[in-house]
Coordinates of C-alpha atoms in Angstrom, one line a residue:
M587 CA -81.3 119.7 108.3
L588 CA -81.8 123.3 109.4
K589 CA -81.9 122.3 113.0
V590 CA -78.2 123.1 113.1
Q591 CA -79.0 126.7 112.0
P592 CA -82.0 127.7 114.0
Q593 CA -82.2 131.2 112.5
L594 CA -82.8 129.6 109.1
R595 CA -85.7 127.3 110.1
A596 CA -88.3 129.6 108.7
H597 CA -86.8 128.8 105.2
A598 CA -87.2 125.0 105.5
G599 CA -90.3 124.9 103.4
A600 CA -88.8 127.1 100.7
L601 CA -85.6 125.0 100.7
T602 CA -87.5 121.8 100.3
G603 CA -89.6 123.2 97.5
A604 CA -86.6 124.5 95.6
M605 CA -84.8 121.1 95.9
V606 CA -87.9 119.2 94.6
D607 CA -88.4 121.6 91.8
V608 CA -84.8 121.3 90.5
Y609 CA -84.9 117.5 90.9
A610 CA -88.2 117.1 89.1
A611 CA -87.2 119.4 86.3
S612 CA -83.9 117.6 85.7
Q613 CA -85.6 114.2 85.8
R614 CA -88.0 115.4 83.1
R615 CA -85.4 117.1 81.0
F616 CA -82.7 114.4 81.0
T617 CA -83.4 110.7 80.5
A618 CA -81.4 107.5 80.0
D619 CA -82.5 107.6 76.3
Q620 CA -80.2 110.6 75.9
Q621 CA -77.3 109.3 77.9
A622 CA -77.1 106.1 79.9
H623 CA -75.9 107.9 83.0
Y624 CA -78.8 110.4 83.0
V625 CA -80.6 108.5 85.7
Y626 CA -82.1 110.4 88.6
S627 CA -83.6 108.8 91.7
P628 CA -84.6 110.0 95.2
R629 CA -81.1 109.2 96.2
E630 CA -80.1 112.5 94.7
L631 CA -82.2 114.4 97.2
T632 CA -80.6 112.4 100.0
R633 CA -77.1 113.2 98.8
W634 CA -78.2 116.9 98.4
M635 CA -79.4 117.0 102.0
R636 CA -76.4 115.2 103.4
G637 CA -74.0 117.5 101.5
M638 CA -75.7 120.6 102.8
H639 CA -75.9 119.2 106.4
E640 CA -72.2 118.5 106.5
A641 CA -71.4 122.0 105.4
L642 CA -73.9 123.7 107.7
A643 CA -73.2 121.7 110.9
P644 CA -69.9 123.4 111.9
L645 CA -71.0 126.9 111.1
E646 CA -71.9 129.3 113.8
A647 CA -74.2 131.4 111.6
L648 CA -75.3 131.7 108.0
S649 CA -77.3 134.3 106.1
V650 CA -80.2 133.4 103.7
E651 CA -77.9 134.3 100.8
G652 CA -75.3 131.9 102.1
L653 CA -77.9 129.1 102.4
V654 CA -79.0 129.7 98.8
R655 CA -75.4 129.7 97.6
L656 CA -74.7 126.4 99.3
W657 CA -78.0 125.0 98.0
A658 CA -77.1 126.0 94.4
H659 CA -73.5 124.6 94.8
E660 CA -74.8 121.2 95.8
A661 CA -77.4 121.2 93.0
L662 CA -74.6 122.0 90.4
R663 CA -72.5 119.1 91.7
L664 CA -75.4 116.6 91.6
F665 CA -77.2 117.6 88.4
Q666 CA -74.7 119.5 86.2
D667 CA -71.3 117.8 86.6
R668 CA -72.5 114.7 84.8
L669 CA -73.9 116.5 81.8
V670 CA -72.2 116.2 78.4
A671 CA -73.2 119.2 76.3
P672 CA -72.7 122.9 77.1
A673 CA -76.3 123.6 76.3
E674 CA -77.4 121.0 78.9
R675 CA -75.2 122.6 81.6
A676 CA -76.6 126.1 80.7
W677 CA -80.1 124.7 81.1
T678 CA -79.3 123.4 84.6
D679 CA -77.9 126.9 85.5
A680 CA -81.2 128.4 84.4
A681 CA -83.3 125.8 86.2
I682 CA -81.4 126.5 89.5
D683 CA -81.8 130.2 89.1
A684 CA -85.5 129.9 88.4
A685 CA -86.1 127.7 91.4
A686 CA -84.2 130.2 93.6
R687 CA -86.3 133.1 92.3
A688 CA -89.5 131.2 92.9
H689 CA -88.7 130.1 96.5
F690 CA -86.4 132.8 97.8
P691 CA -87.8 136.1 96.3
A692 CA -86.6 138.2 99.2
A693 CA -83.0 137.1 99.1
D694 CA -80.2 139.0 97.3
L695 CA -80.0 136.4 94.5
G696 CA -77.5 138.5 92.5
A697 CA -74.9 137.8 95.2
A698 CA -76.2 134.4 96.2
L699 CA -76.1 132.9 92.6
A700 CA -73.1 134.8 91.2
R701 CA -71.0 132.4 89.1
P702 CA -68.7 130.7 89.5
I703 CA -69.9 129.0 92.7
L704 CA -66.9 127.3 94.3
F705 CA -66.7 125.8 97.7
S706 CA -63.6 124.5 99.5
S707 CA -62.2 123.9 103.0
W708 CA -58.6 124.6 101.9
L709 CA -58.6 128.4 102.5
T710 CA -60.8 128.4 105.7
R711 CA -61.6 126.1 108.6
H712 CA -65.0 125.2 107.1
Y713 CA -66.4 124.2 103.7
A714 CA -67.2 127.7 102.5
P715 CA -67.3 129.8 99.3
V716 CA -64.0 130.7 97.8
A717 CA -62.9 133.2 95.1
R718 CA -61.4 131.7 92.0
E719 CA -58.3 133.8 92.0
E720 CA -57.6 133.2 95.7
L721 CA -58.0 129.5 95.1
R722 CA -55.7 129.6 92.0
D723 CA -52.9 131.3 94.0
Y724 CA -53.3 128.8 96.9
M725 CA -53.3 125.8 94.5
R726 CA -50.3 127.2 92.6
A727 CA -48.3 127.2 95.8
R728 CA -49.4 123.7 96.8
L729 CA -48.7 122.4 93.3
R730 CA -45.1 123.4 93.6
V731 CA -44.8 121.2 96.7
F732 CA -46.8 118.4 95.0
C733 CA -44.4 118.4 92.1
E734 CA -41.4 118.2 94.5
E735 CA -42.8 115.4 96.6
E736 CA -45.0 113.3 94.3
L737 CA -45.2 114.0 90.6
D738 CA -43.2 116.5 88.5
V739 CA -45.7 117.4 85.9
P740 CA -46.4 120.7 84.2
L741 CA -49.9 121.6 85.2
V742 CA -51.6 124.9 84.1
L743 CA -54.2 126.0 86.6
F744 CA -56.9 127.1 84.1
N745 CA -60.4 127.4 85.2
D746 CA -61.6 123.9 84.3
V747 CA -58.7 122.5 86.4
L748 CA -59.8 124.4 89.5
D749 CA -63.4 123.2 89.0
H750 CA -62.5 119.5 88.6
V751 CA -60.1 119.5 91.5
L752 CA -62.7 120.9 93.8
R753 CA -65.2 118.3 92.5
I754 CA -62.8 115.4 93.2
D755 CA -62.0 116.9 96.6
R756 CA -65.7 117.0 97.5
V757 CA -65.9 113.3 96.7
F758 CA -63.0 112.5 98.9
R759 CA -64.6 114.4 101.8
Q760 CA -67.6 112.1 101.7
P761 CA -67.8 108.6 103.3
Q762 CA -67.7 106.0 100.6
G763 CA -67.0 108.7 98.1
H764 CA -66.0 107.3 94.8
A765 CA -65.5 109.1 91.4
L766 CA -66.0 108.2 87.8
L767 CA -64.0 110.7 85.6
I768 CA -64.8 110.7 81.9
G769 CA -62.8 112.7 79.4
V770 CA -60.4 112.6 76.5
S771 CA -56.8 111.4 76.9
G772 CA -54.6 114.2 78.2
A773 CA -57.5 116.0 80.0
G774 CA -55.6 115.4 83.3
K775 CA -58.1 113.0 85.0
T776 CA -55.4 110.9 86.7
T777 CA -53.1 113.8 87.6
L778 CA -55.9 115.8 89.1
A779 CA -57.1 112.8 91.1
R780 CA -53.6 112.3 92.4
F781 CA -53.3 116.0 93.3
A782 CA -56.7 116.0 95.2
A783 CA -55.7 112.8 97.0
W784 CA -52.4 114.3 98.0
M785 CA -54.2 117.4 99.3
N786 CA -56.5 115.2 101.4
G787 CA -53.6 113.0 102.8
L788 CA -54.6 109.9 100.9
A789 CA -52.1 107.3 99.8
V790 CA -52.4 106.7 96.0
V791 CA -52.4 103.2 94.5
Q792 CA -52.6 102.8 90.7
V793 CA -52.8 99.5 88.8
R794 CA -49.8 99.2 86.5
A795 CA -50.8 96.6 84.0
H796 CA -48.0 94.9 82.1
R797 CA -47.5 92.1 79.6
G798 CA -48.9 89.0 81.2
Y799 CA -50.9 90.9 83.8
G800 CA -54.0 88.9 84.5
A801 CA -56.8 88.3 86.9
A802 CA -54.5 86.7 89.5
D803 CA -52.3 89.8 89.5
F804 CA -55.3 92.2 89.8
D805 CA -56.6 90.1 92.7
E806 CA -53.3 90.4 94.5
D807 CA -53.2 94.2 93.9
L808 CA -56.8 94.4 95.2
R809 CA -56.0 92.4 98.3
A810 CA -53.1 94.7 99.1
V811 CA -55.3 97.8 98.8
L812 CA -58.0 96.3 101.0
R813 CA -55.5 95.2 103.6
R814 CA -54.1 98.8 103.8
S815 CA -57.5 100.5 104.0
G816 CA -59.2 97.8 106.1
C817 CA -56.7 96.3 108.5
G818 CA -54.2 99.1 108.5
G819 CA -56.7 101.9 108.7
E820 CA -54.9 103.8 105.9
R821 CA -56.8 106.3 103.8
V822 CA -56.3 105.1 100.2
C823 CA -57.2 106.4 96.8
F824 CA -57.3 103.5 94.3
I825 CA -57.1 104.8 90.7
L826 CA -58.0 102.5 87.9
D827 CA -58.0 103.5 84.3
E828 CA -60.0 101.7 81.7
S829 CA -56.8 101.0 79.7
N830 CA -55.7 98.8 82.5
V831 CA -58.9 96.8 82.5
L832 CA -57.5 93.8 80.6
D833 CA -60.1 91.3 81.7
A834 CA -63.9 91.6 82.2
G835 CA -63.4 90.1 85.7
F836 CA -61.6 93.3 86.7
L837 CA -64.8 95.3 86.4
E838 CA -66.9 92.6 88.0
R839 CA -64.7 92.8 91.1
M840 CA -64.8 96.6 91.2
N841 CA -68.5 96.6 90.7
T842 CA -68.9 94.3 93.7
L843 CA -66.5 96.3 95.8
L844 CA -68.3 99.5 95.1
A845 CA -71.6 98.0 96.0
S846 CA -70.7 96.2 99.2
S847 CA -67.1 97.2 100.2
E848 CA -66.0 93.6 99.8
V849 CA -65.3 91.1 97.0
P850 CA -66.6 87.6 97.8
G851 CA -64.0 84.9 97.4
L852 CA -61.0 87.4 97.3
F853 CA -59.7 86.2 100.7
E854 CA -59.7 82.4 101.2
G855 CA -57.6 79.9 103.0
D856 CA -54.3 81.3 104.4
D857 CA -55.1 84.7 103.0
L858 CA -58.4 84.8 105.0
A859 CA -56.7 83.5 108.2
A860 CA -54.0 86.2 107.9
L861 CA -56.6 88.9 107.2
L862 CA -58.7 88.0 110.3
T863 CA -55.5 88.0 112.5
A864 CA -54.7 91.5 111.1
C865 CA -58.3 92.6 111.7
R866 CA -58.2 91.4 115.3
E867 CA -55.1 93.5 115.9
G868 CA -56.6 96.5 114.2
A869 CA -59.8 96.2 116.1
Q870 CA -57.8 96.1 119.4
R871 CA -56.1 99.3 118.4
D872 CA -59.6 100.8 118.2
G873 CA -60.4 99.5 121.6
L874 CA -62.7 96.7 120.3
L875 CA -62.5 93.1 121.5
L876 CA -63.7 91.1 118.5
D877 CA -63.0 87.4 118.0
A878 CA -65.7 85.8 115.9
P879 CA -64.8 85.6 112.2
D880 CA -68.1 87.3 111.1
E881 CA -67.5 90.2 113.5
L882 CA -64.0 90.6 112.4
F883 CA -64.9 90.6 108.7
R884 CA -67.8 93.0 109.3
W885 CA -65.4 95.4 111.0
F886 CA -63.0 95.0 108.0
T887 CA -65.7 96.0 105.5
Q888 CA -66.7 98.9 107.6
Q889 CA -63.1 100.1 107.6
V890 CA -62.8 99.7 103.9
A891 CA -66.0 101.7 103.4
R892 CA -64.6 104.5 105.6
N893 CA -61.0 104.6 104.2
L894 CA -61.1 103.6 100.5
H895 CA -61.9 105.9 97.7
V896 CA -62.0 104.5 94.2
V897 CA -61.4 106.7 91.1
F898 CA -62.2 105.1 87.8
T899 CA -61.0 107.0 84.7
M900 CA -62.1 106.4 81.1
N901 CA -62.4 108.0 77.7
P902 CA -65.9 108.9 76.3
P903 CA -67.0 105.7 74.5
A904 CA -67.8 106.3 70.8
A905 CA -71.0 104.1 71.3
G906 CA -72.0 105.8 74.5
L907 CA -72.1 104.5 78.0
A908 CA -75.1 102.2 77.7
Q909 CA -73.1 98.9 77.6
R910 CA -70.8 100.0 80.5
A911 CA -73.8 101.1 82.6
A912 CA -75.5 97.7 82.0
T913 CA -72.5 95.6 82.8
S914 CA -71.2 97.7 85.7
P915 CA -74.2 99.5 87.3
A916 CA -72.3 100.3 90.6
L917 CA -69.9 102.4 88.6
F918 CA -72.8 104.8 87.9
N919 CA -74.9 104.2 91.0
R920 CA -72.1 104.5 93.6
C921 CA -69.7 106.9 91.9
V922 CA -70.0 110.6 91.5
L923 CA -69.6 111.2 87.7
D924 CA -67.6 114.2 86.6
W925 CA -67.7 114.7 82.8
F926 CA -64.3 116.2 81.7
G927 CA -65.2 115.8 78.0
D928 CA -62.9 117.5 75.6
W929 CA -60.8 120.6 76.1
S930 CA -62.9 123.7 76.1
D931 CA -61.8 126.7 74.0
Q932 CA -61.4 128.7 77.3
A933 CA -59.0 126.0 78.6
L934 CA -57.0 126.0 75.3
F935 CA -56.7 129.8 75.4
Q936 CA -55.6 129.8 79.1
V937 CA -53.1 127.1 78.5
A938 CA -51.6 128.8 75.4
R939 CA -51.4 132.1 77.3
E940 CA -49.8 130.5 80.4
L941 CA -47.2 128.6 78.4
T942 CA -46.1 131.6 76.4
L943 CA -45.7 134.0 79.4
R944 CA -41.9 133.6 79.2
V945 CA -41.9 134.4 75.6
D946 CA -41.5 138.1 74.5
L947 CA -44.8 138.5 72.8
D948 CA -45.8 142.0 74.0
R949 CA -46.0 144.6 71.2
A950 CA -46.8 148.1 72.4
G951 CA -47.9 149.4 69.0
F952 CA -49.8 146.2 67.9
A953 CA -53.3 146.7 66.6
A954 CA -55.3 143.6 65.8
P955 CA -56.9 143.8 62.4
D956 CA -60.7 143.9 62.2
T957 CA -60.6 140.7 60.2
L958 CA -58.9 138.8 63.0
P959 CA -60.6 135.4 63.2
V960 CA -61.9 134.9 66.8
A961 CA -61.4 131.3 67.8
Y962 CA -62.0 131.9 71.5
A963 CA -65.4 133.5 72.1
G964 CA -64.1 135.1 75.3
L965 CA -61.3 137.0 73.5
A966 CA -61.1 140.6 74.7
L967 CA -61.2 143.0 71.8
P968 CA -59.2 144.8 70.6
A969 CA -56.8 141.9 71.3
S970 CA -53.3 142.4 72.5
H971 CA -50.5 140.7 70.5
R972 CA -50.1 138.1 73.2
D973 CA -53.8 137.3 73.2
A974 CA -53.9 137.2 69.4
V975 CA -51.1 134.5 69.5
A976 CA -53.0 132.5 72.1
N977 CA -56.2 132.8 70.0
A978 CA -54.2 131.5 67.0
C979 CA -53.2 128.5 69.0
V980 CA -56.8 127.8 69.8
A981 CA -57.7 128.1 66.1
A982 CA -54.9 125.6 65.2
H983 CA -56.2 123.1 67.8
Q984 CA -59.7 123.5 66.5
A985 CA -58.6 122.9 62.9
V986 CA -56.8 119.7 63.9
R987 CA -59.7 118.5 66.1
A988 CA -62.1 119.0 63.2

């Protein structure tokens, strides 16, 4: 992997040891008995190496601190994003820091591991670290265009939104990148997926289930998506929410599609003949002369794998994910899981503050009482009048949620 950065080859052993340490520690700490999706296999190390290689390859040079920061970023995406509890995420932060100290003692780890660790290619030519406020300003400007062109939705760019958008963007950058987004209703899973798809130039397709919508309708929608991504070479984001899964067969088809980039039996008879004709024309556009049905269908599945990104959104099941993982293993094996969970107190505070900016809440002589109940742990004390109001909004939401 470090062949693309010759000046860093001396750190290959340290990098390998740090990766193995974090992987082994996570595998011991988190098990499927705790959560059905806490399953770790050597595939994680492959994904880790591939993600780092893709980021390193186009760079002209990189410092040791830059290498450690990239290593830590990929570790957080692989091992932390799926975790449910804040304490579990804090444990992963500590494990990554400990591995870095053990294997890169001479590096400036204060700078290399400073949180938040955010990477994006939106502000630079390459996939590189970005500052949160610079990213927020950029996304705010792009969001205005998105609202004009695609979806007019009020979206507050609080910290969690920035984090989740970058995670989804990272999935869309990967070949056969699919995402499983789990969080409460209203957490913005679908909206953020649509925004990230728009930022990446993907066409968005969503299932719109209606009364009488059945397996035949879903198959037709699926055929249309596969034709666009396979024959037409169009980059497509296919978003499916669990509320639209009205038949167990829907998930069976998606499970097969994720595992093999095809759904056996979906194209038959006239549909298959028309598909092969379209594939022949598409292959010719790519300079390929294919004629045999097997060759054409193989080319079709390769195109689907290259161009189709599936996003499955769902609420956290009350009984856990064990049943879903057992019936649809590819959802967890082939998708990158991003746990949105419930709204954090920080998110509630930032949203309340953002939505009251146009309200005259500033009071020059205001002094918050010592008895002010602190609902948001990050509240700066002594609190301004505006912050005290936002804090009260958090307290009200917590009371309703309890």
